[in-house]
């Protein structure tokens, strides 16, 4: 409370400054209004020239805002109110502007976006879903395009080349997840040509409390396929339904945790047929059990997820939207799939991860807009250094917020809700009904159908129609059932939304602000005027009926979500009303103080259909929401504390990657690596004992695996120690080996050439760094999974995580150096020219073979034809002799088959079996058929044979994924033993903020715990190696072999 007062101490001073800015903008209105469209558009170039000459954005602000205000009036027919100008100035100054729903936050954001885009460094406008990003880019983009700025949109599923174009625009709209994932993908890229983002200059975050607070509990994670263990998910999906709550396990819904009792452990051991579930070899099974229990008790169909076409899809708790392509981590998604008996997809391992907190800290300047931020002002200031300023409303709010009513049972609550809706609907008053889950919205919809009340349902299952549904929610007699209106970004106007109606009319004619901007703008004024006339009369009728009535059927765990639902009514001074209907069966009431209230109502014999209203109930609800918000805040702080450790390491690695991708000369850096590695080898061999005790033979064995050592131990001793090892100093040894390794590296560079060597250095460093970083993420996840146990030894888990994480990071850096040096010396390298020369040589060899085969076939055919002609002549001579002979005589013996000069045997046509001599049999066929006996002689088949031989003889090098290499990317190399298979987009999984409030582990930590189970043959990667070396299996016999 005290901290909040301190934070708001300077708010009055800031508001006075914002008022002065608004006065300055207002004073320029008439001058700007006199400008023609061309003159107004030319202001953009003028502002940029003035910036180049040294003026600041703050100095340009009043004039730039006045220009944007006039442009919006001309293009959209909407003029910024004074309070919107104040909000825009607050955003430019790096604050969070708290503006009530309906005050025009989207239009407000145009002002600072234009001003900051003048620098040419790019502005990111971040919202909560693809629909809003596309809508705002098209709608507000009309203003920016009118003023000569380019506008892009980042949507899910777009190709990298298209994304790169959108990021190159002056202003780019998109969702927080897409911006974050693009940042992670950029730091997995193998060439500069694969990068899509161009920096983090300025960001405006819409619904900032939802993105920076609610969704900050879970990090963004890009994962790839890991080892599958699907049978255990199925097995525990069979066992868990047999287990009884409060007997075999206990559930604490407030903390979203489950705990197995001793009786439950015995039950599972009996089901699996094992002696001890907690033996080391069986311990991975515990995570399967816990996930299966959570899937049963904490994750419910049509609430936390839906099942569509045999696939489990997550439903965002805060917005009610389906998070397409998102999956829970640590095997939780697989457990739900097993429970629902759909196909179980493989677990994933983390490839890249970052929290939203640390992603948004990358921006040089950050600002945001929301209707509800003051309740979280302390956290926003602590985490992001952002101040919150409440912007006054344009008109006084006259909405009537009624007190909550609570019923004993859910059925009684819904009966009362239906009666209230029916009464309002009969009077023509529009009603917006908010529900907490897809399941509840469908239950309510069925009750409305039964009552005969026409209505629209807006939930995660039909969000494609949501814009149309919400645009009509303020019309006369409309009833709209919505799953969490939070984050919709929509303005419900009484009588309908004229801009939306006009846009629909123009789109029906085939016009679009993005594809046909000139035709769209030409037709816009007439369409908007007609839509406003249509809406005006209905607006008056709805106002007389009482305005929009917002009815909440359940309190959300966050007060902000409730306030946002209420805020849909009473915009811009319109009348309105709101009320929440609750029951003791609601999730929030059941988790906090529900049993106590139910006992009280039972004691007082309150009928089921009798609602109660009391201060105690209000306090209980407020207390429950406060507890949940505090728990979520602790989770976010916990996530941030641990990610701070990883963030410092990530910054080092990603900066190093960018240096490599930028094509900088790495020769000095590589030379330092070589010196460090050889020096470390020498230090390790000489750190203990006297010189005569050093095992130089073992040192030489290690060094020879690293690089070609140029002298033997004896040669070294003769040269620097007169042949006596006892006279050898560590400094002399190190100096001699460093000189030798420098000589070897120079020879390597001379052999390959400087240009090829630089490219090899780049490729090796990228490959090794990426692989080592992934392994490090695996280790850090595994460390994070068990670090809380240190608290049992009175140690601070965070401090322990920092200390061990630092040690592990240093080990990783040493590993990067050692492996890189080894690869640089030992990998076989071929340039593109060498590959092409080899391919040409092998193709020529294949063609020569084909030609020789063809010539041999021709010779064989001619020989057979000659033999056949000779045999025919002999037969003719014999016949003639027989005809002229006076009497029959005994025939002369024929020459043996296969003997030169003898006749060739005759075979059936098409029979090419070898004869006794091994030559193919040839049928006495016509000359046209004779060549067919030799496939090599066929002109049609010879090229095919050459293509086949060429393809197998000279495989092409792996190409960059779907992108041409950059012009400055260096020579293209084929490096045996270094190439890693590129993961296709289909192989990657994206995990983003979801509803799970428990601290999230990434997939690797769980994979480490689930890799070995009873009956498997291979030990877990982090288990001790069975050989008895004392090392982990992955670092010993489980290590990938080098080629």
mmCIF file with all atom_site columns, C-alpha atoms in Angstrom, residues 326-390:
data_model
loop_
_atom_site.group_PDB
_atom_site.id
_atom_site.type_symbol
_atom_site.label_atom_id
_atom_site.label_alt_id
_atom_site.label_comp_id
_atom_site.label_asym_id
_atom_site.label_entity_id
_atom_site.label_seq_id
_atom_site.pdbx_PDB_ins_code
_atom_site.Cartn_x
_atom_site.Cartn_y
_atom_site.Cartn_z
_atom_site.occupancy
_atom_site.B_iso_or_equiv
_atom_site.pdbx_formal_charge
_atom_site.auth_seq_id
_atom_site.auth_comp_id
_atom_site.auth_asym_id
_atom_site.auth_atom_id
_atom_site.pdbx_PDB_model_num
ATOM 1  C CA . UNK A 1 326 ? 0.840  -25.025 -28.311 1.00 0.00 ? 326 UNK A CA 1
ATOM 2  C CA . UNK A 1 327 ? 1.491  -27.943 -25.976 1.00 0.00 ? 327 UNK A CA 1
ATOM 3  C CA . UNK A 1 328 ? 1.985  -28.342 -22.240 1.00 0.00 ? 328 UNK A CA 1
ATOM 4  C CA . UNK A 1 329 ? 5.509  -29.143 -21.094 1.00 0.00 ? 329 UNK A CA 1
ATOM 5  C CA . UNK A 1 330 ? 7.095  -31.921 -19.049 1.00 0.00 ? 330 UNK A CA 1
ATOM 6  C CA . UNK A 1 331 ? 4.885  -34.693 -20.425 1.00 0.00 ? 331 UNK A CA 1
ATOM 7  C CA . UNK A 1 332 ? 1.649  -33.075 -19.228 1.00 0.00 ? 332 UNK A CA 1
ATOM 8  C CA . UNK A 1 333 ? 0.206  -32.907 -22.732 1.00 0.00 ? 333 UNK A CA 1
ATOM 9  C CA . UNK A 1 334 ? 0.998  -36.571 -23.328 1.00 0.00 ? 334 UNK A CA 1
ATOM 10 C CA . UNK A 1 335 ? -0.751 -37.505 -20.084 1.00 0.00 ? 335 UNK A CA 1
ATOM 11 C CA . UNK A 1 336 ? -3.894 -35.671 -21.215 1.00 0.00 ? 336 UNK A CA 1
ATOM 12 C CA . UNK A 1 337 ? -3.703 -37.379 -24.624 1.00 0.00 ? 337 UNK A CA 1
ATOM 13 C CA . UNK A 1 338 ? -3.484 -40.760 -22.900 1.00 0.00 ? 338 UNK A CA 1
ATOM 14 C CA . UNK A 1 339 ? -6.445 -39.855 -20.691 1.00 0.00 ? 339 UNK A CA 1
ATOM 15 C CA . UNK A 1 340 ? -8.533 -38.863 -23.741 1.00 0.00 ? 340 UNK A CA 1
ATOM 16 C CA . UNK A 1 341 ? -7.335 -41.947 -25.662 1.00 0.00 ? 341 UNK A CA 1
ATOM 17 C CA . UNK A 1 342 ? -6.069 -40.010 -28.677 1.00 0.00 ? 342 UNK A CA 1
ATOM 18 C CA . UNK A 1 343 ? -2.729 -40.397 -30.406 1.00 0.00 ? 343 UNK A CA 1
ATOM 19 C CA . UNK A 1 344 ? 0.153  -39.644 -28.030 1.00 0.00 ? 344 UNK A CA 1
ATOM 20 C CA . UNK A 1 345 ? 2.730  -37.396 -29.651 1.00 0.00 ? 345 UNK A CA 1
ATOM 21 C CA . UNK A 1 346 ? 6.394  -37.564 -28.706 1.00 0.00 ? 346 UNK A CA 1
ATOM 22 C CA . UNK A 1 347 ? 7.799  -35.572 -25.832 1.00 0.00 ? 347 UNK A CA 1
ATOM 23 C CA . UNK A 1 348 ? 9.963  -32.611 -26.681 1.00 0.00 ? 348 UNK A CA 1
ATOM 24 C CA . UNK A 1 349 ? 13.334 -31.308 -25.569 1.00 0.00 ? 349 UNK A CA 1
ATOM 25 C CA . UNK A 1 350 ? 14.089 -27.611 -25.232 1.00 0.00 ? 350 UNK A CA 1
ATOM 26 C CA . UNK A 1 351 ? 15.994 -26.016 -28.102 1.00 0.00 ? 351 UNK A CA 1
ATOM 27 C CA . UNK A 1 352 ? 15.520 -22.362 -27.095 1.00 0.00 ? 352 UNK A CA 1
ATOM 28 C CA . UNK A 1 353 ? 13.621 -20.579 -24.342 1.00 0.00 ? 353 UNK A CA 1
ATOM 29 C CA . UNK A 1 354 ? 13.022 -17.126 -22.871 1.00 0.00 ? 354 UNK A CA 1
ATOM 30 C CA . UNK A 1 355 ? 10.493 -15.617 -20.473 1.00 0.00 ? 355 UNK A CA 1
ATOM 31 C CA . UNK A 1 356 ? 8.275  -12.789 -21.644 1.00 0.00 ? 356 UNK A CA 1
ATOM 32 C CA . UNK A 1 357 ? 9.772  -10.600 -18.927 1.00 0.00 ? 357 UNK A CA 1
ATOM 33 C CA . UNK A 1 358 ? 13.254 -10.949 -20.337 1.00 0.00 ? 358 UNK A CA 1
ATOM 34 C CA . UNK A 1 359 ? 12.094 -10.681 -23.932 1.00 0.00 ? 359 UNK A CA 1
ATOM 35 C CA . UNK A 1 360 ? 10.390 -7.334  -23.352 1.00 0.00 ? 360 UNK A CA 1
ATOM 36 C CA . UNK A 1 361 ? 13.429 -6.090  -21.461 1.00 0.00 ? 361 UNK A CA 1
ATOM 37 C CA . UNK A 1 362 ? 15.307 -6.272  -24.780 1.00 0.00 ? 362 UNK A CA 1
ATOM 38 C CA . UNK A 1 363 ? 13.485 -3.167  -26.042 1.00 0.00 ? 363 UNK A CA 1
ATOM 39 C CA . UNK A 1 364 ? 15.244 0.169   -25.714 1.00 0.00 ? 364 UNK A CA 1
ATOM 40 C CA . UNK A 1 365 ? 11.872 1.747   -24.906 1.00 0.00 ? 365 UNK A CA 1
ATOM 41 C CA . UNK A 1 366 ? 8.699  -0.032  -23.800 1.00 0.00 ? 366 UNK A CA 1
ATOM 42 C CA . UNK A 1 367 ? 5.158  1.221   -23.227 1.00 0.00 ? 367 UNK A CA 1
ATOM 43 C CA . UNK A 1 368 ? 1.693  -0.244  -22.924 1.00 0.00 ? 368 UNK A CA 1
ATOM 44 C CA . UNK A 1 369 ? -2.057 0.309   -22.785 1.00 0.00 ? 369 UNK A CA 1
ATOM 45 C CA . UNK A 1 370 ? -4.748 -1.363  -20.705 1.00 0.00 ? 370 UNK A CA 1
ATOM 46 C CA . UNK A 1 371 ? -7.992 -0.665  -18.916 1.00 0.00 ? 371 UNK A CA 1
ATOM 47 C CA . UNK A 1 372 ? -6.761 -2.130  -15.624 1.00 0.00 ? 372 UNK A CA 1
ATOM 48 C CA . UNK A 1 373 ? -3.165 -1.651  -14.489 1.00 0.00 ? 373 UNK A CA 1
ATOM 49 C CA . UNK A 1 374 ? -3.142 0.253   -11.197 1.00 0.00 ? 374 UNK A CA 1
ATOM 50 C CA . UNK A 1 375 ? -3.686 -2.972  -9.211  1.00 0.00 ? 375 UNK A CA 1
ATOM 51 C CA . UNK A 1 376 ? -0.406 -4.281  -10.665 1.00 0.00 ? 376 UNK A CA 1
ATOM 52 C CA . UNK A 1 377 ? 1.548  -1.010  -10.676 1.00 0.00 ? 377 UNK A CA 1
ATOM 53 C CA . UNK A 1 378 ? 4.098  -2.249  -8.142  1.00 0.00 ? 378 UNK A CA 1
ATOM 54 C CA . UNK A 1 379 ? 4.927  -5.388  -10.128 1.00 0.00 ? 379 UNK A CA 1
ATOM 55 C CA . UNK A 1 380 ? 5.104  -3.518  -13.431 1.00 0.00 ? 380 UNK A CA 1
ATOM 56 C CA . UNK A 1 381 ? 7.530  -1.025  -11.928 1.00 0.00 ? 381 UNK A CA 1
ATOM 57 C CA . UNK A 1 382 ? 9.602  -3.697  -10.188 1.00 0.00 ? 382 UNK A CA 1
ATOM 58 C CA . UNK A 1 383 ? 9.894  -5.981  -13.209 1.00 0.00 ? 383 UNK A CA 1
ATOM 59 C CA . UNK A 1 384 ? 9.859  -3.638  -16.200 1.00 0.00 ? 384 UNK A CA 1
ATOM 60 C CA . UNK A 1 385 ? 10.621 -0.205  -14.682 1.00 0.00 ? 385 UNK A CA 1
ATOM 61 C CA . UNK A 1 386 ? 7.334  1.045   -16.147 1.00 0.00 ? 386 UNK A CA 1
ATOM 62 C CA . UNK A 1 387 ? 5.198  3.687   -14.497 1.00 0.00 ? 387 UNK A CA 1
ATOM 63 C CA . UNK A 1 388 ? 1.392  3.558   -14.670 1.00 0.00 ? 388 UNK A CA 1
ATOM 64 C CA . UNK A 1 389 ? -0.568 6.744   -15.379 1.00 0.00 ? 389 UNK A CA 1
ATOM 65 C CA . UNK A 1 390 ? -4.373 6.824   -15.262 1.00 0.00 ? 390 UNK A CA 1
#
